[in-house]
């Protein structure tokens, strides 16, 4: 059997049913400065929010729960605690939390560890046991962290941009069930900025030239570019304002602390007309955009006007939305400051914070620590100066990429400023297996327990979501754990919950994935480079930190499990995902066959390899198209659904198409946000390779070298035409996942090449 082959012990149901207990170690002194950050939502309203969540998720069982919120529960008033136990008198499970978030986490904990149920971005497994589980001994958990943070400023563009309220409500439910209490809430800010800028004398045209399009708002907000993908229609502002009100109402109902935007200094060019004496400078090039879109304008933080605008924005925003007193602003994100002098950097950060204080005397500044990854500019004196321009405890720094490149270790815990240990994990919303289990389970524990640590929380900061559920579920648990977990035991539990059952094949598939794609320890970032999604070249490089055979054998095992778990939505997702990853790896070998044929000057060899490659694209598109979570049509149709007229529909669709492909007018950041989606693989990626092969064959026929410049110009024309097209794609699955997966497995993994013959 497979288990014997790898030396694995078969995992039985009995070992899964052991109750999980999470300990807590508390250092209360580091949380005191945030004691005033408390929810204003009445306890009864928080209880109702959790009841409503349970009704949405498992309506047939909602009456079996009794939800209570008690802010005095637990050993420390500044830390969330939940407990649950069955009340034998009423026959209900009583869940109590210090906040609605804590109670929702208690509900999730019960689902996971008493019901072996699962809730994820890629579907749910909610087979509740009968009879309903009885918890005889109270389960109590206290988080060692004040905050559990969520989102990267890019997530709003790579993942959230086209969401309606239905999708947002689902995401907020997912947040609170994972204990998140500090999320970004950035929708609608352009509508507020428009009010502020019009009041100080800018024209609508000047504002329109400043805001980016819907799919590029994140980078316009950070001052990386201006105007690209715009202008924003007035209906966009109306929609986003309405959506933001719903988002904030729901977040606050659970007792969350939403983070609102602050003024970072990036301004429209028109400000120089209204205030010709203002100290405004041009920032440098970002993304090789031309002068129409790049080199944005920065109002110097030391200019008196900075504080005035910062105050006006905070006042206008909090008048519209209220406030929970924490604001995000990133002045120098991927942009070089005008001076490296510590005195300048200190005065700059002081000015940003003073602008917040002018609008809200209780303001706390939350800043992404991504800029400190640029070690060429940000040396210890510069980092210390920027951080210490703000009083200690009035700034929270997100150690944005701590699972790969932690900054806290080389800055003495950010020189005294509180920080949140974050897992970035995903760049551009790419689809591909990736994770670093070891750093995720050890990093937060080490940072929290380090002498002099100022760590106050954990966070998820992916650029894009809805991929690699396993690594996010593990990281969310680390926000509530004070000790490392045994990875293999945790993965066994996870695989059982996710599928509602287990056999040796499904278990060992996850063990194979855990030791390979989820065991990246060499600093590889999760940005997918593959034959499928990258523009063709003779010099492609692939970031493989694992043995492909592990993935292929995991595919073998998943196919053998298919009949056992065929109705389970998360299993069907995973079967598509492991098939996709396997085909991606097979494509690498075929790519090298194409190159070999070219270097051998053999048209026959190139054509034979190309035929296999083109068929693989078709096959991958088929398996992706069989699942609702891998569809280009869903992305495009969600964009068009927000439009109120044909002109807006065309603009939104162009934004959606351009972001995932060219990312700019001329492939400025091409393929950065690549996606392996059904419809996209066949219509966009495959034709590029067909064009590439035609250039190779032409070069061989004429005895000339492959002309990369000529090819790149030709393929850019092809790519540009695709972004401007309006052809529709299905947003419902086509074909049966299990049938297609089995067919492709038999084709690419014949029994003579797999362990099937040994079973």
PDB file of N, CA, C and O in Angstrom, residues 217-276:
ATOM      1  N   UNK A 217      -6.718  50.644  -8.137  1.00  0.00           N
ATOM      2  CA  UNK A 217      -6.840  51.648  -7.086  1.00  0.00           C
ATOM      3  C   UNK A 217      -5.751  51.513  -6.022  1.00  0.00           C
ATOM      4  O   UNK A 217      -5.293  52.515  -5.478  1.00  0.00           O
ATOM      5  N   UNK A 218      -5.347  50.284  -5.726  1.00  0.00           N
ATOM      6  CA  UNK A 218      -4.354  50.098  -4.659  1.00  0.00           C
ATOM      7  C   UNK A 218      -3.082  50.877  -4.938  1.00  0.00           C
ATOM      8  O   UNK A 218      -2.504  51.505  -4.042  1.00  0.00           O
ATOM      9  N   UNK A 219      -2.650  50.893  -6.188  1.00  0.00           N
ATOM     10  CA  UNK A 219      -1.367  51.513  -6.518  1.00  0.00           C
ATOM     11  C   UNK A 219      -1.509  53.014  -6.733  1.00  0.00           C
ATOM     12  O   UNK A 219      -0.556  53.761  -6.525  1.00  0.00           O
ATOM     13  N   UNK A 220      -2.691  53.461  -7.092  1.00  0.00           N
ATOM     14  CA  UNK A 220      -2.950  54.898  -7.122  1.00  0.00           C
ATOM     15  C   UNK A 220      -2.965  55.446  -5.700  1.00  0.00           C
ATOM     16  O   UNK A 220      -2.452  56.533  -5.433  1.00  0.00           O
ATOM     17  N   UNK A 221      -3.530  54.693  -4.780  1.00  0.00           N
ATOM     18  CA  UNK A 221      -3.570  55.121  -3.376  1.00  0.00           C
ATOM     19  C   UNK A 221      -2.186  55.215  -2.772  1.00  0.00           C
ATOM     20  O   UNK A 221      -1.926  56.060  -1.916  1.00  0.00           O
ATOM     21  N   UNK A 222      -1.287  54.328  -3.188  1.00  0.00           N
ATOM     22  CA  UNK A 222       0.077  54.323  -2.633  1.00  0.00           C
ATOM     23  C   UNK A 222       1.022  55.257  -3.371  1.00  0.00           C
ATOM     24  O   UNK A 222       2.200  55.325  -3.045  1.00  0.00           O
ATOM     25  N   UNK A 223       0.514  55.950  -4.397  1.00  0.00           N
ATOM     26  CA  UNK A 223       1.370  56.884  -5.112  1.00  0.00           C
ATOM     27  C   UNK A 223       2.292  56.236  -6.111  1.00  0.00           C
ATOM     28  O   UNK A 223       3.238  56.872  -6.585  1.00  0.00           O
ATOM     29  N   UNK A 224       2.036  54.968  -6.477  1.00  0.00           N
ATOM     30  CA  UNK A 224       2.885  54.304  -7.457  1.00  0.00           C
ATOM     31  C   UNK A 224       2.563  54.753  -8.880  1.00  0.00           C
ATOM     32  O   UNK A 224       3.439  54.809  -9.742  1.00  0.00           O
ATOM     33  N   UNK A 225       1.289  55.019  -9.130  1.00  0.00           N
ATOM     34  CA  UNK A 225       0.861  55.480 -10.448  1.00  0.00           C
ATOM     35  C   UNK A 225      -0.356  56.376 -10.281  1.00  0.00           C
ATOM     36  O   UNK A 225      -0.917  56.496  -9.192  1.00  0.00           O
ATOM     37  N   UNK A 226      -0.766  57.002 -11.374  1.00  0.00           N
ATOM     38  CA  UNK A 226      -1.943  57.873 -11.328  1.00  0.00           C
ATOM     39  C   UNK A 226      -2.738  57.714 -12.620  1.00  0.00           C
ATOM     40  O   UNK A 226      -2.174  57.647 -13.722  1.00  0.00           O
ATOM     41  N   UNK A 227      -4.013  57.607 -12.480  1.00  0.00           N
ATOM     42  CA  UNK A 227      -4.891  57.659 -13.629  1.00  0.00           C
ATOM     43  C   UNK A 227      -5.032  56.393 -14.440  1.00  0.00           C
ATOM     44  O   UNK A 227      -5.965  56.296 -15.244  1.00  0.00           O
ATOM     45  N   UNK A 228      -4.132  55.422 -14.290  1.00  0.00           N
ATOM     46  CA  UNK A 228      -4.194  54.261 -15.164  1.00  0.00           C
ATOM     47  C   UNK A 228      -5.470  53.450 -14.904  1.00  0.00           C
ATOM     48  O   UNK A 228      -5.776  53.090 -13.772  1.00  0.00           O
ATOM     49  N   UNK A 229      -6.186  53.153 -15.973  1.00  0.00           N
ATOM     50  CA  UNK A 229      -7.415  52.380 -15.876  1.00  0.00           C
ATOM     51  C   UNK A 229      -8.646  53.210 -15.585  1.00  0.00           C
ATOM     52  O   UNK A 229      -9.751  52.668 -15.512  1.00  0.00           O
ATOM     53  N   UNK A 230      -8.486  54.529 -15.419  1.00  0.00           N
ATOM     54  CA  UNK A 230      -9.607  55.393 -15.097  1.00  0.00           C
ATOM     55  C   UNK A 230     -10.216  56.011 -16.341  1.00  0.00           C
ATOM     56  O   UNK A 230      -9.913  55.605 -17.463  1.00  0.00           O
ATOM     57  N   UNK A 231     -11.074  57.022 -16.141  1.00  0.00           N
ATOM     58  CA  UNK A 231     -11.487  57.602 -14.858  1.00  0.00           C
ATOM     59  C   UNK A 231     -12.598  56.791 -14.195  1.00  0.00           C
ATOM     60  O   UNK A 231     -13.275  55.990 -14.841  1.00  0.00           O
ATOM     61  N   UNK A 232     -12.780  57.024 -12.907  1.00  0.00           N
ATOM     62  CA  UNK A 232     -13.830  56.349 -12.160  1.00  0.00           C
ATOM     63  C   UNK A 232     -15.178  57.010 -12.422  1.00  0.00           C
ATOM     64  O   UNK A 232     -15.312  58.221 -12.257  1.00  0.00           O
ATOM     65  N   UNK A 233     -16.176  56.237 -12.821  1.00  0.00           N
ATOM     66  CA  UNK A 233     -17.513  56.811 -12.996  1.00  0.00           C
ATOM     67  C   UNK A 233     -18.119  57.224 -11.651  1.00  0.00           C
ATOM     68  O   UNK A 233     -17.757  56.684 -10.598  1.00  0.00           O
ATOM     69  N   UNK A 234     -19.054  58.155 -11.679  1.00  0.00           N
ATOM     70  CA  UNK A 234     -19.708  58.591 -10.445  1.00  0.00           C
ATOM     71  C   UNK A 234     -20.470  57.435  -9.795  1.00  0.00           C
ATOM     72  O   UNK A 234     -20.576  57.360  -8.563  1.00  0.00           O
ATOM     73  N   UNK A 235     -20.988  56.520 -10.624  1.00  0.00           N
ATOM     74  CA  UNK A 235     -21.715  55.378 -10.074  1.00  0.00           C
ATOM     75  C   UNK A 235     -20.799  54.470  -9.253  1.00  0.00           C
ATOM     76  O   UNK A 235     -21.256  53.781  -8.332  1.00  0.00           O
ATOM     77  N   UNK A 236     -19.505  54.450  -9.600  1.00  0.00           N
ATOM     78  CA  UNK A 236     -18.547  53.668  -8.810  1.00  0.00           C
ATOM     79  C   UNK A 236     -18.495  54.202  -7.386  1.00  0.00           C
ATOM     80  O   UNK A 236     -18.537  53.434  -6.416  1.00  0.00           O
ATOM     81  N   UNK A 237     -18.404  55.528  -7.261  1.00  0.00           N
ATOM     82  CA  UNK A 237     -18.357  56.140  -5.928  1.00  0.00           C
ATOM     83  C   UNK A 237     -19.621  55.808  -5.138  1.00  0.00           C
ATOM     84  O   UNK A 237     -19.557  55.473  -3.951  1.00  0.00           O
ATOM     85  N   UNK A 238     -20.767  55.917  -5.782  1.00  0.00           N
ATOM     86  CA  UNK A 238     -22.031  55.633  -5.101  1.00  0.00           C
ATOM     87  C   UNK A 238     -22.076  54.194  -4.609  1.00  0.00           C
ATOM     88  O   UNK A 238     -22.427  53.913  -3.452  1.00  0.00           O
ATOM     89  N   UNK A 239     -21.689  53.266  -5.484  1.00  0.00           N
ATOM     90  CA  UNK A 239     -21.693  51.852  -5.127  1.00  0.00           C
ATOM     91  C   UNK A 239     -20.745  51.559  -3.975  1.00  0.00           C
ATOM     92  O   UNK A 239     -21.095  50.832  -3.028  1.00  0.00           O
ATOM     93  N   UNK A 240     -19.539  52.111  -4.052  1.00  0.00           N
ATOM     94  CA  UNK A 240     -18.533  51.809  -3.036  1.00  0.00           C
ATOM     95  C   UNK A 240     -18.871  52.430  -1.680  1.00  0.00           C
ATOM     96  O   UNK A 240     -18.565  51.848  -0.634  1.00  0.00           O
ATOM     97  N   UNK A 241     -19.495  53.595  -1.690  1.00  0.00           N
ATOM     98  CA  UNK A 241     -19.938  54.186  -0.423  1.00  0.00           C
ATOM     99  C   UNK A 241     -20.982  53.298   0.243  1.00  0.00           C
ATOM    100  O   UNK A 241     -20.911  53.028   1.453  1.00  0.00           O
ATOM    101  N   UNK A 242     -21.948  52.857  -0.527  1.00  0.00           N
ATOM    102  CA  UNK A 242     -22.987  51.988   0.020  1.00  0.00           C
ATOM    103  C   UNK A 242     -22.395  50.678   0.532  1.00  0.00           C
ATOM    104  O   UNK A 242     -22.765  50.194   1.611  1.00  0.00           O
ATOM    105  N   UNK A 243     -21.472  50.126  -0.217  1.00  0.00           N
ATOM    106  CA  UNK A 243     -20.840  48.869   0.176  1.00  0.00           C
ATOM    107  C   UNK A 243     -20.021  49.049   1.447  1.00  0.00           C
ATOM    108  O   UNK A 243     -20.067  48.205   2.355  1.00  0.00           O
ATOM    109  N   UNK A 244     -19.282  50.149   1.539  1.00  0.00           N
ATOM    110  CA  UNK A 244     -18.454  50.393   2.720  1.00  0.00           C
ATOM    111  C   UNK A 244     -19.303  50.516   3.979  1.00  0.00           C
ATOM    112  O   UNK A 244     -18.920  50.011   5.047  1.00  0.00           O
ATOM    113  N   UNK A 245     -20.450  51.141   3.883  1.00  0.00           N
ATOM    114  CA  UNK A 245     -21.327  51.239   5.045  1.00  0.00           C
ATOM    115  C   UNK A 245     -21.756  49.856   5.514  1.00  0.00           C
ATOM    116  O   UNK A 245     -21.751  49.549   6.715  1.00  0.00           O
ATOM    117  N   UNK A 246     -22.112  48.987   4.591  1.00  0.00           N
ATOM    118  CA  UNK A 246     -22.518  47.630   4.957  1.00  0.00           C
ATOM    119  C   UNK A 246     -21.352  46.860   5.565  1.00  0.00           C
ATOM    120  O   UNK A 246     -21.514  46.129   6.557  1.00  0.00           O
ATOM    121  N   UNK A 247     -20.174  46.993   4.955  1.00  0.00           N
ATOM    122  CA  UNK A 247     -18.982  46.294   5.459  1.00  0.00           C
ATOM    123  C   UNK A 247     -18.665  46.722   6.878  1.00  0.00           C
ATOM    124  O   UNK A 247     -18.455  45.892   7.777  1.00  0.00           O
ATOM    125  N   UNK A 248     -18.634  48.023   7.102  1.00  0.00           N
ATOM    126  CA  UNK A 248     -18.289  48.530   8.434  1.00  0.00           C
ATOM    127  C   UNK A 248     -19.352  48.161   9.463  1.00  0.00           C
ATOM    128  O   UNK A 248     -19.025  47.795  10.596  1.00  0.00           O
ATOM    129  N   UNK A 249     -20.615  48.256   9.078  1.00  0.00           N
ATOM    130  CA  UNK A 249     -21.678  47.880  10.020  1.00  0.00           C
ATOM    131  C   UNK A 249     -21.532  46.427  10.442  1.00  0.00           C
ATOM    132  O   UNK A 249     -21.688  46.091  11.633  1.00  0.00           O
ATOM    133  N   UNK A 250     -21.221  45.562   9.486  1.00  0.00           N
ATOM    134  CA  UNK A 250     -21.104  44.131   9.803  1.00  0.00           C
ATOM    135  C   UNK A 250     -19.857  43.857  10.627  1.00  0.00           C
ATOM    136  O   UNK A 250     -19.896  43.083  11.596  1.00  0.00           O
ATOM    137  N   UNK A 251     -18.736  44.453  10.255  1.00  0.00           N
ATOM    138  CA  UNK A 251     -17.513  44.255  11.032  1.00  0.00           C
ATOM    139  C   UNK A 251     -17.701  44.710  12.473  1.00  0.00           C
ATOM    140  O   UNK A 251     -17.337  44.014  13.430  1.00  0.00           O
ATOM    141  N   UNK A 252     -18.266  45.879  12.627  1.00  0.00           N
ATOM    142  CA  UNK A 252     -18.451  46.418  13.980  1.00  0.00           C
ATOM    143  C   UNK A 252     -19.481  45.630  14.769  1.00  0.00           C
ATOM    144  O   UNK A 252     -19.388  45.532  16.001  1.00  0.00           O
ATOM    145  N   UNK A 253     -20.469  45.061  14.074  1.00  0.00           N
ATOM    146  CA  UNK A 253     -21.468  44.252  14.772  1.00  0.00           C
ATOM    147  C   UNK A 253     -20.826  43.078  15.501  1.00  0.00           C
ATOM    148  O   UNK A 253     -21.282  42.669  16.578  1.00  0.00           O
ATOM    149  N   UNK A 254     -19.765  42.535  14.940  1.00  0.00           N
ATOM    150  CA  UNK A 254     -19.047  41.427  15.571  1.00  0.00           C
ATOM    151  C   UNK A 254     -18.037  41.897  16.625  1.00  0.00           C
ATOM    152  O   UNK A 254     -17.429  41.062  17.292  1.00  0.00           O
ATOM    153  N   UNK A 255     -17.833  43.198  16.724  1.00  0.00           N
ATOM    154  CA  UNK A 255     -16.842  43.703  17.669  1.00  0.00           C
ATOM    155  C   UNK A 255     -15.459  43.849  17.080  1.00  0.00           C
ATOM    156  O   UNK A 255     -14.467  43.966  17.819  1.00  0.00           O
ATOM    157  N   UNK A 256     -15.356  43.854  15.751  1.00  0.00           N
ATOM    158  CA  UNK A 256     -14.065  44.046  15.094  1.00  0.00           C
ATOM    159  C   UNK A 256     -13.653  45.511  15.163  1.00  0.00           C
ATOM    160  O   UNK A 256     -14.468  46.402  15.432  1.00  0.00           O
ATOM    161  N   UNK A 257     -12.372  45.762  14.872  1.00  0.00           N
ATOM    162  CA  UNK A 257     -11.828  47.120  14.802  1.00  0.00           C
ATOM    163  C   UNK A 257     -11.374  47.372  13.376  1.00  0.00           C
ATOM    164  O   UNK A 257     -10.233  47.086  13.007  1.00  0.00           O
ATOM    165  N   UNK A 258     -12.241  47.904  12.524  1.00  0.00           N
ATOM    166  CA  UNK A 258     -11.844  48.164  11.132  1.00  0.00           C
ATOM    167  C   UNK A 258     -10.809  49.285  11.050  1.00  0.00           C
ATOM    168  O   UNK A 258     -10.890  50.282  11.768  1.00  0.00           O
ATOM    169  N   UNK A 259      -9.830  49.093  10.168  1.00  0.00           N
ATOM    170  CA  UNK A 259      -8.786  50.082   9.940  1.00  0.00           C
ATOM    171  C   UNK A 259      -9.166  50.923   8.725  1.00  0.00           C
ATOM    172  O   UNK A 259      -9.359  50.385   7.631  1.00  0.00           O
ATOM    173  N   UNK A 260      -9.270  52.222   8.903  1.00  0.00           N
ATOM    174  CA  UNK A 260      -9.621  53.136   7.824  1.00  0.00           C
ATOM    175  C   UNK A 260      -8.363  53.756   7.228  1.00  0.00           C
ATOM    176  O   UNK A 260      -7.303  53.758   7.863  1.00  0.00           O
ATOM    177  N   UNK A 261      -8.449  54.306   6.019  1.00  0.00           N
ATOM    178  CA  UNK A 261      -7.272  54.932   5.413  1.00  0.00           C
ATOM    179  C   UNK A 261      -6.973  56.299   6.011  1.00  0.00           C
ATOM    180  O   UNK A 261      -7.874  57.007   6.474  1.00  0.00           O
ATOM    181  N   UNK A 262      -5.692  56.653   5.989  1.00  0.00           N
ATOM    182  CA  UNK A 262      -5.263  57.994   6.369  1.00  0.00           C
ATOM    183  C   UNK A 262      -4.583  58.663   5.188  1.00  0.00           C
ATOM    184  O   UNK A 262      -4.433  58.061   4.119  1.00  0.00           O
ATOM    185  N   UNK A 263      -4.158  59.899   5.371  1.00  0.00           N
ATOM    186  CA  UNK A 263      -3.494  60.655   4.304  1.00  0.00           C
ATOM    187  C   UNK A 263      -1.995  60.385   4.352  1.00  0.00           C
ATOM    188  O   UNK A 263      -1.335  60.648   5.352  1.00  0.00           O
ATOM    189  N   UNK A 264      -1.463  59.855   3.236  1.00  0.00           N
ATOM    190  CA  UNK A 264      -0.035  59.527   3.164  1.00  0.00           C
ATOM    191  C   UNK A 264       0.767  60.587   2.427  1.00  0.00           C
ATOM    192  O   UNK A 264       1.997  60.546   2.439  1.00  0.00           O
ATOM    193  N   UNK A 265       0.093  61.520   1.741  1.00  0.00           N
ATOM    194  CA  UNK A 265       0.813  62.602   1.069  1.00  0.00           C
ATOM    195  C   UNK A 265       0.728  62.611  -0.432  1.00  0.00           C
ATOM    196  O   UNK A 265       1.172  63.564  -1.075  1.00  0.00           O
ATOM    197  N   UNK A 266       0.177  61.576  -1.042  1.00  0.00           N
ATOM    198  CA  UNK A 266       0.090  61.503  -2.502  1.00  0.00           C
ATOM    199  C   UNK A 266      -1.098  62.333  -2.969  1.00  0.00           C
ATOM    200  O   UNK A 266      -2.228  62.126  -2.515  1.00  0.00           O
ATOM    201  N   UNK A 267      -0.855  63.256  -3.865  1.00  0.00           N
ATOM    202  CA  UNK A 267      -1.871  64.241  -4.232  1.00  0.00           C
ATOM    203  C   UNK A 267      -2.001  64.359  -5.748  1.00  0.00           C
ATOM    204  O   UNK A 267      -1.078  64.006  -6.492  1.00  0.00           O
ATOM    205  N   UNK A 268      -3.143  64.876  -6.222  1.00  0.00           N
ATOM    206  CA  UNK A 268      -3.295  65.125  -7.655  1.00  0.00           C
ATOM    207  C   UNK A 268      -2.365  66.246  -8.119  1.00  0.00           C
ATOM    208  O   UNK A 268      -2.010  67.143  -7.347  1.00  0.00           O
ATOM    209  N   UNK A 269      -2.004  66.202  -9.377  1.00  0.00           N
ATOM    210  CA  UNK A 269      -1.180  67.276  -9.949  1.00  0.00           C
ATOM    211  C   UNK A 269      -1.874  68.621  -9.796  1.00  0.00           C
ATOM    212  O   UNK A 269      -1.220  69.663  -9.604  1.00  0.00           O
ATOM    213  N   UNK A 270      -3.195  68.630  -9.837  1.00  0.00           N
ATOM    214  CA  UNK A 270      -3.946  69.876  -9.731  1.00  0.00           C
ATOM    215  C   UNK A 270      -3.703  70.638  -8.444  1.00  0.00           C
ATOM    216  O   UNK A 270      -3.980  71.841  -8.371  1.00  0.00           O
ATOM    217  N   UNK A 271      -3.190  69.967  -7.419  1.00  0.00           N
ATOM    218  CA  UNK A 271      -2.906  70.671  -6.167  1.00  0.00           C
ATOM    219  C   UNK A 271      -1.862  71.757  -6.378  1.00  0.00           C
ATOM    220  O   UNK A 271      -1.886  72.798  -5.709  1.00  0.00           O
ATOM    221  N   UNK A 272      -0.949  71.547  -7.327  1.00  0.00           N
ATOM    222  CA  UNK A 272       0.092  72.546  -7.579  1.00  0.00           C
ATOM    223  C   UNK A 272      -0.495  73.798  -8.229  1.00  0.00           C
ATOM    224  O   UNK A 272       0.111  74.873  -8.149  1.00  0.00           O
ATOM    225  N   UNK A 273      -1.643  73.676  -8.869  1.00  0.00           N
ATOM    226  CA  UNK A 273      -2.315  74.860  -9.427  1.00  0.00           C
ATOM    227  C   UNK A 273      -2.995  75.651  -8.322  1.00  0.00           C
ATOM    228  O   UNK A 273      -2.889  76.884  -8.266  1.00  0.00           O
ATOM    229  N   UNK A 274      -3.672  74.941  -7.429  1.00  0.00           N
ATOM    230  CA  UNK A 274      -4.412  75.608  -6.358  1.00  0.00           C
ATOM    231  C   UNK A 274      -3.462  76.181  -5.313  1.00  0.00           C
ATOM    232  O   UNK A 274      -3.693  77.274  -4.774  1.00  0.00           O
ATOM    233  N   UNK A 275      -2.370  75.450  -5.049  1.00  0.00           N
ATOM    234  CA  UNK A 275      -1.391  75.887  -4.043  1.00  0.00           C
ATOM    235  C   UNK A 275       0.001  75.908  -4.681  1.00  0.00           C
ATOM    236  O   UNK A 275       0.822  75.009  -4.462  1.00  0.00           O
ATOM    237  N   UNK A 276       0.270  76.916  -5.499  1.00  0.00           N
ATOM    238  CA  UNK A 276       1.538  76.945  -6.247  1.00  0.00           C
ATOM    239  C   UNK A 276       2.785  77.000  -5.364  1.00  0.00           C
ATOM    240  O   UNK A 276       3.875  76.642  -5.821  1.00  0.00           O
TER     241      UNK A 276
END
